[in-house]
PDB file of C-alpha atoms in Angstrom:
ATOM      1  CA  MET A  18     102.525 117.128 110.136  1.00  0.00           C
ATOM      2  CA  LYS A  19     105.153 115.983 107.609  1.00  0.00           C
ATOM      3  CA  THR A  20     107.042 114.136 110.309  1.00  0.00           C
ATOM      4  CA  LYS A  21     104.017 112.848 112.203  1.00  0.00           C
ATOM      5  CA  ASN A  22     104.246 109.229 111.036  1.00  0.00           C
ATOM      6  CA  ILE A  23     108.020 109.117 111.489  1.00  0.00           C
ATOM      7  CA  ILE A  24     107.783 110.307 115.089  1.00  0.00           C
ATOM      8  CA  ILE A  25     105.024 107.809 115.854  1.00  0.00           C
ATOM      9  CA  SER A  26     107.090 105.012 114.302  1.00  0.00           C
ATOM     10  CA  ILE A  27     110.157 105.839 116.394  1.00  0.00           C
ATOM     11  CA  ILE A  28     108.073 105.897 119.572  1.00  0.00           C
ATOM     12  CA  PHE A  29     106.686 102.444 118.752  1.00  0.00           C
ATOM     13  CA  VAL A  30     110.176 101.063 118.242  1.00  0.00           C
ATOM     14  CA  LEU A  31     111.483 102.483 121.499  1.00  0.00           C
ATOM     15  CA  MET A  32     108.490 101.329 123.531  1.00  0.00           C
ATOM     16  CA  PHE A  33     108.712  97.623 122.873  1.00  0.00           C
ATOM     17  CA  GLU A  34     111.239  94.815 123.089  1.00  0.00           C
ATOM     18  CA  PRO A  35     112.338  92.980 119.941  1.00  0.00           C
ATOM     19  CA  LEU A  36     111.125  89.499 119.117  1.00  0.00           C
ATOM     20  CA  THR A  37     113.411  86.488 119.470  1.00  0.00           C
ATOM     21  CA  PHE A  38     114.087  83.584 117.094  1.00  0.00           C
ATOM     22  CA  ILE A  39     114.553  80.011 118.239  1.00  0.00           C
ATOM     23  CA  ASN A  40     115.314  77.095 115.889  1.00  0.00           C
ATOM     24  CA  ALA A  41     114.247  78.996 112.770  1.00  0.00           C
ATOM     25  CA  GLN A  42     110.846  79.734 114.234  1.00  0.00           C
ATOM     26  CA  LEU A  43     109.336  83.040 115.175  1.00  0.00           C
ATOM     27  CA  ARG A  44     108.315  83.386 118.813  1.00  0.00           C
ATOM     28  CA  ILE A  45     106.536  86.563 119.762  1.00  0.00           C
ATOM     29  CA  LYS A  46     106.491  87.443 123.431  1.00  0.00           C
ATOM     30  CA  GLY A  47     102.966  87.336 124.770  1.00  0.00           C
ATOM     31  CA  SER A  48     101.721  85.240 121.865  1.00  0.00           C
ATOM     32  CA  PRO A  49     101.264  81.461 121.762  1.00  0.00           C
ATOM     33  CA  LEU A  50     101.848  81.408 118.024  1.00  0.00           C
ATOM     34  CA  GLU A  51     104.944  80.237 116.228  1.00  0.00           C
ATOM     35  CA  ALA A  52     105.264  80.913 112.512  1.00  0.00           C
ATOM     36  CA  ILE A  53     107.450  79.054 110.058  1.00  0.00           C
ATOM     37  CA  ILE A  54     109.724  81.555 108.393  1.00  0.00           C
ATOM     38  CA  GLN A  55     110.181  81.972 104.650  1.00  0.00           C
ATOM     39  CA  PRO A  56     113.519  83.170 103.237  1.00  0.00           C
ATOM     40  CA  VAL A  57     113.734  86.130 100.877  1.00  0.00           C
ATOM     41  CA  GLU A  58     116.699  87.863  99.310  1.00  0.00           C
ATOM     42  CA  LEU A  59     117.361  91.498  98.509  1.00  0.00           C
ATOM     43  CA  VAL A  60     117.324  91.944  94.727  1.00  0.00           C
ATOM     44  CA  ARG A  61     117.649  95.703  94.553  1.00  0.00           C
ATOM     45  CA  MET A  62     117.559  98.899  96.569  1.00  0.00           C
ATOM     46  CA  PHE A  63     116.778 102.303  95.120  1.00  0.00           C
ATOM     47  CA  GLY A  64     116.066 105.909  95.982  1.00  0.00           C
ATOM     48  CA  LYS A  65     118.617 106.473  98.727  1.00  0.00           C
ATOM     49  CA  GLY A  66     119.204 110.224  98.921  1.00  0.00           C
ATOM     50  CA  GLN A  67     116.104 110.957  96.832  1.00  0.00           C
ATOM     51  CA  PHE A  68     113.501 111.053  99.625  1.00  0.00           C
ATOM     52  CA  GLY A  69     112.815 113.447 102.474  1.00  0.00           C
ATOM     53  CA  SER A  70     110.984 110.535 104.096  1.00  0.00           C
ATOM     54  CA  ILE A  71     108.877 107.643 102.819  1.00  0.00           C
ATOM     55  CA  ASN A  72     105.276 107.219 103.870  1.00  0.00           C
ATOM     56  CA  ASN A  73     103.777 104.705 101.434  1.00  0.00           C
ATOM     57  CA  ILE A  74     104.491 102.625  98.317  1.00  0.00           C
ATOM     58  CA  TYR A  75     102.161 101.373  95.610  1.00  0.00           C
ATOM     59  CA  VAL A  76     102.892  99.319  92.466  1.00  0.00           C
ATOM     60  CA  SER A  77     100.250  99.980  89.807  1.00  0.00           C
ATOM     61  CA  SER A  78      98.787  97.708  87.144  1.00  0.00           C
ATOM     62  CA  ARG A  79     101.086  99.497  84.674  1.00  0.00           C
ATOM     63  CA  ASN A  80     104.145  98.350  86.636  1.00  0.00           C
ATOM     64  CA  ILE A  81     105.032 101.801  87.864  1.00  0.00           C
ATOM     65  CA  ILE A  82     106.275 102.126  91.442  1.00  0.00           C
ATOM     66  CA  TYR A  83     104.832 105.183  93.197  1.00  0.00           C
ATOM     67  CA  VAL A  84     106.351 106.386  96.469  1.00  0.00           C
ATOM     68  CA  SER A  85     104.797 109.064  98.677  1.00  0.00           C
ATOM     69  CA  ASP A  86     107.571 111.312  99.975  1.00  0.00           C
ATOM     70  CA  ALA A  87     106.149 112.823 103.153  1.00  0.00           C
ATOM     71  CA  GLY A  88     109.248 114.933 103.719  1.00  0.00           C
ATOM     72  CA  ASP A  89     108.923 116.716 100.375  1.00  0.00           C
ATOM     73  CA  CYS A  90     105.103 116.334 100.065  1.00  0.00           C
ATOM     74  CA  ILE A  91     105.356 114.838  96.601  1.00  0.00           C
ATOM     75  CA  VAL A  92     104.795 111.544  94.763  1.00  0.00           C
ATOM     76  CA  LYS A  93     107.819 110.045  93.016  1.00  0.00           C
ATOM     77  CA  ALA A  94     107.497 107.433  90.277  1.00  0.00           C
ATOM     78  CA  PHE A  95     110.040 104.734  89.372  1.00  0.00           C
ATOM     79  CA  ASN A  96     110.210 101.932  86.833  1.00  0.00           C
ATOM     80  CA  MET A  97     110.573  98.298  87.859  1.00  0.00           C
ATOM     81  CA  ARG A  98     114.362  98.619  87.817  1.00  0.00           C
ATOM     82  CA  GLY A  99     114.157 101.363  90.415  1.00  0.00           C
ATOM     83  CA  GLU A 100     115.042 104.140  87.979  1.00  0.00           C
ATOM     84  CA  PHE A 101     113.428 107.522  88.631  1.00  0.00           C
ATOM     85  CA  LEU A 102     110.778 108.518  86.072  1.00  0.00           C
ATOM     86  CA  PHE A 103     108.990 111.658  87.253  1.00  0.00           C
ATOM     87  CA  SER A 104     107.327 113.305  90.248  1.00  0.00           C
ATOM     88  CA  PHE A 105     104.038 115.114  90.829  1.00  0.00           C
ATOM     89  CA  GLY A 106     101.947 116.733  93.548  1.00  0.00           C
ATOM     90  CA  ARG A 107     103.267 120.295  93.552  1.00  0.00           C
ATOM     91  CA  GLU A 108     101.289 121.634  90.607  1.00  0.00           C
ATOM     92  CA  PRO A 109      99.153 124.781  91.170  1.00  0.00           C
ATOM     93  CA  GLY A 110      95.620 123.875  92.135  1.00  0.00           C
ATOM     94  CA  SER A 111      96.546 120.339  93.180  1.00  0.00           C
ATOM     95  CA  LYS A 112      99.453 120.876  95.557  1.00  0.00           C
ATOM     96  CA  LEU A 113      99.717 118.255  98.275  1.00  0.00           C
ATOM     97  CA  GLN A 114     100.245 119.514 101.823  1.00  0.00           C
ATOM     98  CA  SER A 115     100.546 116.353 103.917  1.00  0.00           C
ATOM     99  CA  ILE A 116     100.708 113.301 101.695  1.00  0.00           C
ATOM    100  CA  MET A 117      99.832 109.991 103.312  1.00  0.00           C
ATOM    101  CA  GLU A 118      98.955 106.794 101.450  1.00  0.00           C
ATOM    102  CA  LEU A 119      98.714 105.927  97.760  1.00  0.00           C
ATOM    103  CA  SER A 120      96.534 103.631  95.701  1.00  0.00           C
ATOM    104  CA  SER A 121      95.632 102.975  92.068  1.00  0.00           C
ATOM    105  CA  ASP A 122      92.685 101.730  90.021  1.00  0.00           C
ATOM    106  CA  LYS A 123      92.542  99.191  87.194  1.00  0.00           C
ATOM    107  CA  ASP A 124      93.404 101.902  84.646  1.00  0.00           C
ATOM    108  CA  GLY A 125      96.532 102.878  86.536  1.00  0.00           C
ATOM    109  CA  ASN A 126      95.205 106.212  87.805  1.00  0.00           C
ATOM    110  CA  VAL A 127      96.942 107.241  91.025  1.00  0.00           C
ATOM    111  CA  TYR A 128      95.110 108.285  94.210  1.00  0.00           C
ATOM    112  CA  ALA A 129      96.996 110.304  96.828  1.00  0.00           C
ATOM    113  CA  ALA A 130      95.593 110.988 100.306  1.00  0.00           C
ATOM    114  CA  ASP A 131      96.168 114.429 101.841  1.00  0.00           C
ATOM    115  CA  TYR A 132      95.542 114.388 105.582  1.00  0.00           C
ATOM    116  CA  ASP A 133      95.543 118.133 106.269  1.00  0.00           C
ATOM    117  CA  GLN A 134      93.423 119.097 103.268  1.00  0.00           C
ATOM    118  CA  ASN A 135      91.045 116.187 103.962  1.00  0.00           C
ATOM    119  CA  LEU A 136      90.923 115.094 100.349  1.00  0.00           C
ATOM    120  CA  ILE A 137      92.087 112.622  97.712  1.00  0.00           C
ATOM    121  CA  ASN A 138      93.902 113.915  94.629  1.00  0.00           C
ATOM    122  CA  VAL A 139      93.524 111.728  91.540  1.00  0.00           C
ATOM    123  CA  TYR A 140      96.143 111.690  88.756  1.00  0.00           C
ATOM    124  CA  ASN A 141      96.606 109.674  85.592  1.00  0.00           C
ATOM    125  CA  TYR A 142      99.471 107.199  85.451  1.00  0.00           C
ATOM    126  CA  ASN A 143     101.823 109.905  84.126  1.00  0.00           C
ATOM    127  CA  GLY A 144     101.080 112.196  87.058  1.00  0.00           C
ATOM    128  CA  LYS A 145      98.656 114.548  85.310  1.00  0.00           C
ATOM    129  CA  TYR A 146      96.120 115.930  87.787  1.00  0.00           C
ATOM    130  CA  LEU A 147      92.531 114.869  87.033  1.00  0.00           C
ATOM    131  CA  PHE A 148      90.305 115.819  89.989  1.00  0.00           C
ATOM    132  CA  ASN A 149      89.992 115.597  93.755  1.00  0.00           C
ATOM    133  CA  ILE A 150      87.529 114.096  96.205  1.00  0.00           C
ATOM    134  CA  LYS A 151      86.828 116.172  99.300  1.00  0.00           C
ATOM    135  CA  LEU A 152      85.444 114.271 102.257  1.00  0.00           C
ATOM    136  CA  GLU A 153      82.045 115.215 103.545  1.00  0.00           C
ATOM    137  CA  SER A 154      80.039 113.323 106.098  1.00  0.00           C
ATOM    138  CA  LYS A 155      76.426 112.262 106.253  1.00  0.00           C
ATOM    139  CA  MET A 156      76.794 111.690 109.981  1.00  0.00           C
ATOM    140  CA  GLN A 157      74.940 113.844 112.494  1.00  0.00           C
ATOM    141  CA  LYS A 158      77.869 114.509 114.778  1.00  0.00           C
ATOM    142  CA  LYS A 159      80.399 117.220 114.030  1.00  0.00           C
ATOM    143  CA  LEU A 160      83.586 115.870 112.489  1.00  0.00           C
ATOM    144  CA  LYS A 161      87.137 117.044 112.507  1.00  0.00           C
ATOM    145  CA  ASP A 162      87.945 118.789 109.247  1.00  0.00           C
ATOM    146  CA  ARG A 163      91.004 116.701 108.457  1.00  0.00           C
ATOM    147  CA  GLY A 164      91.876 113.048 108.702  1.00  0.00           C
ATOM    148  CA  VAL A 165      92.052 111.373 105.263  1.00  0.00           C
ATOM    149  CA  SER A 166      94.822 108.777 105.538  1.00  0.00           C
ATOM    150  CA  GLY A 167      94.307 106.353 102.654  1.00  0.00           C
ATOM    151  CA  MET A 168      92.041 104.788 100.055  1.00  0.00           C
ATOM    152  CA  ALA A 169      91.533 101.645  98.006  1.00  0.00           C
ATOM    153  CA  VAL A 170      89.614 101.128  94.760  1.00  0.00           C
ATOM    154  CA  ASN A 171      87.632  97.979  93.959  1.00  0.00           C
ATOM    155  CA  SER A 172      86.959  96.414  90.549  1.00  0.00           C
ATOM    156  CA  LYS A 173      83.784  98.515  90.093  1.00  0.00           C
ATOM    157  CA  GLY A 174      85.642 101.746  90.763  1.00  0.00           C
ATOM    158  CA  ASP A 175      84.180 102.284  94.235  1.00  0.00           C
ATOM    159  CA  ILE A 176      86.637 104.173  96.438  1.00  0.00           C
ATOM    160  CA  TYR A 177      87.035 103.263 100.111  1.00  0.00           C
ATOM    161  CA  ILE A 178      88.533 106.250 101.951  1.00  0.00           C
ATOM    162  CA  THR A 179      89.885 105.909 105.487  1.00  0.00           C
ATOM    163  CA  ASP A 180      89.126 108.935 107.664  1.00  0.00           C
ATOM    164  CA  SER A 181      91.452 108.221 110.578  1.00  0.00           C
ATOM    165  CA  ALA A 182      90.671 111.287 112.648  1.00  0.00           C
ATOM    166  CA  ASN A 183      86.944 110.515 112.656  1.00  0.00           C
ATOM    167  CA  GLY A 184      87.010 106.719 112.953  1.00  0.00           C
ATOM    168  CA  ARG A 185      85.249 105.852 109.736  1.00  0.00           C
ATOM    169  CA  ILE A 186      85.547 104.764 106.108  1.00  0.00           C
ATOM    170  CA  GLU A 187      83.684 106.788 103.511  1.00  0.00           C
ATOM    171  CA  VAL A 188      82.722 104.991 100.290  1.00  0.00           C
ATOM    172  CA  ARG A 189      82.354 106.835  96.971  1.00  0.00           C
ATOM    173  CA  ASP A 190      81.382 105.572  93.541  1.00  0.00           C
ATOM    174  CA  ILE A 191      83.563 105.784  90.432  1.00  0.00           C
ATOM    175  CA  ASN A 192      82.465 109.410  89.925  1.00  0.00           C
ATOM    176  CA  GLY A 193      83.261 110.388  93.496  1.00  0.00           C
ATOM    177  CA  VAL A 194      79.615 110.492  94.627  1.00  0.00           C
ATOM    178  CA  TYR A 195      78.983 109.560  98.259  1.00  0.00           C
ATOM    179  CA  LYS A 196      77.428 106.088  98.774  1.00  0.00           C
ATOM    180  CA  PHE A 197      77.735 105.142 102.442  1.00  0.00           C
ATOM    181  CA  GLN A 198      80.196 104.876 105.295  1.00  0.00           C
ATOM    182  CA  ILE A 199      81.543 102.228 107.641  1.00  0.00           C
ATOM    183  CA  ASP A 200      81.976 103.234 111.275  1.00  0.00           C
ATOM    184  CA  LYS A 201      79.828 100.985 113.485  1.00  0.00           C
ATOM    185  CA  PHE A 202      78.967  97.390 112.633  1.00  0.00           C
ATOM    186  CA  LYS A 203      78.102  93.971 114.077  1.00  0.00           C
ATOM    187  CA  ASP A 204      79.444  90.464 113.630  1.00  0.00           C
ATOM    188  CA  LYS A 205      77.207  87.449 112.922  1.00  0.00           C
ATOM    189  CA  ASN A 206      76.601  87.031 116.671  1.00  0.00           C
ATOM    190  CA  GLY A 207      75.391  90.589 117.067  1.00  0.00           C
ATOM    191  CA  THR A 208      78.501  91.858 118.851  1.00  0.00           C
ATOM    192  CA  LYS A 209      78.953  95.566 118.171  1.00  0.00           C
ATOM    193  CA  PHE A 210      82.184  97.150 116.951  1.00  0.00           C
ATOM    194  CA  GLU A 211      83.253 100.713 116.332  1.00  0.00           C
ATOM    195  CA  LEU A 212      86.243 101.930 114.355  1.00  0.00           C
ATOM    196  CA  ILE A 213      88.810 104.118 116.096  1.00  0.00           C
ATOM    197  CA  SER A 214      91.429 105.168 113.545  1.00  0.00           C
ATOM    198  CA  PRO A 215      91.332 103.131 110.319  1.00  0.00           C
ATOM    199  CA  THR A 216      94.326 103.304 107.948  1.00  0.00           C
ATOM    200  CA  HIS A 217      96.032 101.424 105.084  1.00  0.00           C
ATOM    201  CA  PRO A 218      92.999 100.057 103.195  1.00  0.00           C
ATOM    202  CA  ARG A 219      93.627  97.408 100.551  1.00  0.00           C
ATOM    203  CA  ILE A 220      91.263  95.310  98.412  1.00  0.00           C
ATOM    204  CA  ASN A 221      91.902  91.763  97.184  1.00  0.00           C
ATOM    205  CA  SER A 222      90.866  90.073  93.914  1.00  0.00           C
ATOM    206  CA  HIS A 223      87.456  89.220  95.426  1.00  0.00           C
ATOM    207  CA  ASP A 224      86.797  92.901  96.214  1.00  0.00           C
ATOM    208  CA  GLU A 225      87.160  92.137  99.916  1.00  0.00           C
ATOM    209  CA  LEU A 226      88.367  95.050 102.008  1.00  0.00           C
ATOM    210  CA  TYR A 227      91.182  94.928 104.583  1.00  0.00           C
ATOM    211  CA  PHE A 228      92.446  97.811 106.677  1.00  0.00           C
ATOM    212  CA  ILE A 229      94.439  98.445 109.835  1.00  0.00           C
ATOM    213  CA  ASP A 230      93.252 100.079 113.043  1.00  0.00           C
ATOM    214  CA  PRO A 231      96.700 100.692 114.584  1.00  0.00           C
ATOM    215  CA  LEU A 232      95.446 102.060 117.892  1.00  0.00           C
ATOM    216  CA  ILE A 233      94.082  98.618 118.753  1.00  0.00           C
ATOM    217  CA  ASN A 234      96.524  96.562 116.629  1.00  0.00           C
ATOM    218  CA  LYS A 235      93.878  94.970 114.421  1.00  0.00           C
ATOM    219  CA  VAL A 236      93.378  94.190 110.762  1.00  0.00           C
ATOM    220  CA  TYR A 237      89.689  94.269 109.801  1.00  0.00           C
ATOM    221  CA  HIS A 238      88.180  92.211 106.976  1.00  0.00           C
ATOM    222  CA  PHE A 239      84.943  93.012 105.067  1.00  0.00           C
ATOM    223  CA  ASP A 240      83.364  91.245 102.096  1.00  0.00           C
ATOM    224  CA  ALA A 241      82.542  92.808  98.719  1.00  0.00           C
ATOM    225  CA  GLN A 242      79.161  93.982 100.044  1.00  0.00           C
ATOM    226  CA  SER A 243      80.883  95.680 103.012  1.00  0.00           C
ATOM    227  CA  ASN A 244      79.675  93.071 105.509  1.00  0.00           C
ATOM    228  CA  TYR A 245      82.036  92.492 108.422  1.00  0.00           C
ATOM    229  CA  LEU A 246      83.820  89.130 108.190  1.00  0.00           C
ATOM    230  CA  GLY A 247      86.217  89.362 111.107  1.00  0.00           C
ATOM    231  CA  SER A 248      89.530  90.732 112.327  1.00  0.00           C
ATOM    232  CA  PHE A 249      92.933  89.410 113.319  1.00  0.00           C
ATOM    233  CA  GLU A 250      95.286  90.905 115.843  1.00  0.00           C
ATOM    234  CA  VAL A 251      97.207  88.331 117.904  1.00  0.00           C
ATOM    235  CA  ASN A 252     100.481  88.764 115.990  1.00  0.00           C
ATOM    236  CA  PHE A 253     100.656  92.544 115.980  1.00  0.00           C
ATOM    237  CA  SER A 254     102.101  95.100 118.333  1.00  0.00           C
ATOM    238  CA  ALA A 255     102.405  98.075 115.985  1.00  0.00           C
ATOM    239  CA  PRO A 256     101.054  97.370 112.469  1.00  0.00           C
ATOM    240  CA  ILE A 257     102.119 100.171 110.140  1.00  0.00           C
ATOM    241  CA  GLY A 258     101.563  98.895 106.576  1.00  0.00           C
ATOM    242  CA  LEU A 259      99.459  96.386 104.637  1.00  0.00           C
ATOM    243  CA  ALA A 260      99.642  94.778 101.179  1.00  0.00           C
ATOM    244  CA  ILE A 261      97.905  91.906  99.364  1.00  0.00           C
ATOM    245  CA  ASP A 262      99.578  89.624  96.825  1.00  0.00           C
ATOM    246  CA  LYS A 263      98.094  87.911  93.754  1.00  0.00           C
ATOM    247  CA  TYR A 264      97.092  84.901  95.868  1.00  0.00           C
ATOM    248  CA  ASN A 265      95.239  87.138  98.353  1.00  0.00           C
ATOM    249  CA  ARG A 266      97.768  86.623 101.127  1.00  0.00           C
ATOM    250  CA  VAL A 267      97.804  89.571 103.493  1.00  0.00           C
ATOM    251  CA  TYR A 268     101.195  91.130 104.318  1.00  0.00           C
ATOM    252  CA  VAL A 269     101.491  93.327 107.399  1.00  0.00           C
ATOM    253  CA  ILE A 270     104.606  95.185 108.457  1.00  0.00           C
ATOM    254  CA  ASP A 271     104.976  95.598 112.204  1.00  0.00           C
ATOM    255  CA  MET A 272     106.975  98.435 113.746  1.00  0.00           C
ATOM    256  CA  ARG A 273     107.650  96.708 117.056  1.00  0.00           C
ATOM    257  CA  PHE A 274     109.220  93.693 115.416  1.00  0.00           C
ATOM    258  CA  CYS A 275     110.555  95.548 112.347  1.00  0.00           C
ATOM    259  CA  ALA A 276     109.272  92.467 110.536  1.00  0.00           C
ATOM    260  CA  VAL A 277     106.846  91.437 107.777  1.00  0.00           C
ATOM    261  CA  LEU A 278     104.123  88.995 108.852  1.00  0.00           C
ATOM    262  CA  ILE A 279     102.028  87.114 106.275  1.00  0.00           C
ATOM    263  CA  HIS A 280      98.471  85.807 106.727  1.00  0.00           C
ATOM    264  CA  ASP A 281      96.045  83.932 104.540  1.00  0.00           C
ATOM    265  CA  ARG A 282      92.816  85.429 103.205  1.00  0.00           C
ATOM    266  CA  GLU A 283      90.934  84.611 106.431  1.00  0.00           C
ATOM    267  CA  GLY A 284      93.653  86.032 108.666  1.00  0.00           C
ATOM    268  CA  LYS A 285      95.472  82.847 109.699  1.00  0.00           C
ATOM    269  CA  PHE A 286      99.105  83.598 110.557  1.00  0.00           C
ATOM    270  CA  LEU A 287     101.273  81.791 107.973  1.00  0.00           C
ATOM    271  CA  TYR A 288     104.866  82.909 108.344  1.00  0.00           C
ATOM    272  CA  SER A 289     107.328  85.744 108.754  1.00  0.00           C
ATOM    273  CA  LEU A 290     110.029  86.727 106.284  1.00  0.00           C
ATOM    274  CA  CYS A 291     113.670  85.926 107.039  1.00  0.00           C
ATOM    275  CA  ASP A 292     116.998  86.330 105.239  1.00  0.00           C
ATOM    276  CA  GLU A 293     119.053  83.613 103.548  1.00  0.00           C
ATOM    277  CA  LYS A 294     120.614  82.687 106.916  1.00  0.00           C
ATOM    278  CA  GLY A 295     117.243  82.025 108.512  1.00  0.00           C
ATOM    279  CA  GLU A 296     117.423  85.138 110.661  1.00  0.00           C
ATOM    280  CA  GLN A 297     114.726  87.747 111.007  1.00  0.00           C
ATOM    281  CA  LEU A 298     114.462  90.029 107.987  1.00  0.00           C
ATOM    282  CA  TYR A 299     115.202  93.169 109.939  1.00  0.00           C
ATOM    283  CA  ILE A 300     113.726  96.301 108.389  1.00  0.00           C
ATOM    284  CA  PRO A 301     114.939  99.522 110.060  1.00  0.00           C
ATOM    285  CA  TYR A 302     112.092 102.005 110.539  1.00  0.00           C
ATOM    286  CA  PRO A 303     109.712 100.492 107.956  1.00  0.00           C
ATOM    287  CA  THR A 304     107.072 102.901 106.649  1.00  0.00           C
ATOM    288  CA  GLY A 305     105.829 101.516 103.340  1.00  0.00           C
ATOM    289  CA  LEU A 306     104.864  98.108 101.952  1.00  0.00           C
ATOM    290  CA  ALA A 307     103.760  96.805  98.542  1.00  0.00           C
ATOM    291  CA  VAL A 308     103.721  93.511  96.620  1.00  0.00           C
ATOM    292  CA  ASP A 309     103.669  93.325  92.814  1.00  0.00           C
ATOM    293  CA  ASN A 310     102.218  90.652  90.507  1.00  0.00           C
ATOM    294  CA  ASN A 311     105.527  88.774  90.524  1.00  0.00           C
ATOM    295  CA  ASN A 312     105.395  88.613  94.332  1.00  0.00           C
ATOM    296  CA  HIS A 313     108.317  90.997  94.708  1.00  0.00           C
ATOM    297  CA  ILE A 314     108.043  92.731  98.066  1.00  0.00           C
ATOM    298  CA  TYR A 315     108.742  96.470  98.299  1.00  0.00           C
ATOM    299  CA  ILE A 316     109.549  97.976 101.688  1.00  0.00           C
ATOM    300  CA  GLY A 317     110.273 101.616 102.435  1.00  0.00           C
ATOM    301  CA  CYS A 318     112.693 102.126 105.311  1.00  0.00           C
ATOM    302  CA  ASN A 319     115.449 104.299 106.723  1.00  0.00           C
ATOM    303  CA  ASP A 320     118.664 102.300 106.412  1.00  0.00           C
ATOM    304  CA  GLY A 321     121.281 105.036 106.587  1.00  0.00           C
ATOM    305  CA  GLY A 322     118.902 107.108 104.477  1.00  0.00           C
ATOM    306  CA  TRP A 323     115.385 106.676 103.165  1.00  0.00           C
ATOM    307  CA  CYS A 324     115.155 104.078 100.413  1.00  0.00           C
ATOM    308  CA  VAL A 325     113.026 101.298  98.936  1.00  0.00           C
ATOM    309  CA  LYS A 326     114.239  97.711  99.288  1.00  0.00           C
ATOM    310  CA  VAL A 327     112.926  95.025  96.940  1.00  0.00           C
ATOM    311  CA  PHE A 328     112.898  91.375  98.017  1.00  0.00           C
ATOM    312  CA  GLU A 329     111.945  88.132  96.312  1.00  0.00           C
ATOM    313  CA  TYR A 330     111.269  84.671  97.688  1.00  0.00           C
ATOM    314  CA  MET A 331     114.246  82.300  97.606  1.00  0.00           C
ATOM    315  CA  SER A 332     112.034  79.232  97.189  1.00  0.00           C
ATOM    316  CA  ALA A 333     109.258  78.453  94.745  1.00  0.00           C
ATOM    317  CA  TRP A 334     106.847  78.215  97.680  1.00  0.00           C
ATOM    318  CA  GLY A 335     106.567  81.978  97.814  1.00  0.00           C
ATOM    319  CA  ASP A 336     105.030  81.999  94.356  1.00  0.00           C
ATOM    320  CA  LYS A 337     102.471  79.289  95.045  1.00  0.00           C
ATOM    321  CA  LYS A 338      98.964  79.567  96.370  1.00  0.00           C
TER     322      LYS A 338
END
């Protein structure tokens, strides 16, 4: 289980051809779109030799960088300079068995998804265990007893939990009490949709929900009342991570292209990240993605060892709406 995501990622990379660049524009085979690229530069790299493997990254409101180490089944915390602070997740009574994604609320509390135990552990910002949320369904059909992959917390404290194995999102209130779930829904034209394997939920400043369904290469978009707004998919071949910046731009990391693709709030494809030479920002085996309030981009990858790379935009455009 600890290596499940790594194995899947490697398979994705081997299955597909890389994208090609022509005249500083991104051209994706099978897609009519071309995206203007935006240059970023590497400002720091940290953690090499400190991770068994990286699954997810989250930067909290307290400016603490949390990294889920799937290899060691533990959460590791770093300051904004990339210096190690502490770790948690092995304490008696709250030991993580198969850590997946991370999230945080407005108070800086940390939420860690455990796939095998089918629960969310909640810690304070210093890693002290507070409580857990065990998934339970109100559905009639029998569910698999594991499958929690991630969660996101809105401004009211509602927790959106992705249950990948059962194709649904379970919503809890700030106290962990069940409210409702998202599994089947319709668009404004009455077309029916059904989730397959939702992962990587994130919520923007308008309390709108985004999440990936990687089995069909889609990002779904719901409003603050959990009404379906739409989805976007044309640029993806193997989406593996999602983040939202302070301007509500949606960042998606794609395993096939080993690239970061940026969209606006409605899902319009804006650009892809490149290096200072205008070439694709190649990210070897990317498995984690986060953006902080300064629009620094954090990417977990295996570049001769698991590490976190931090990038910033080389032009002022990256820090504009």
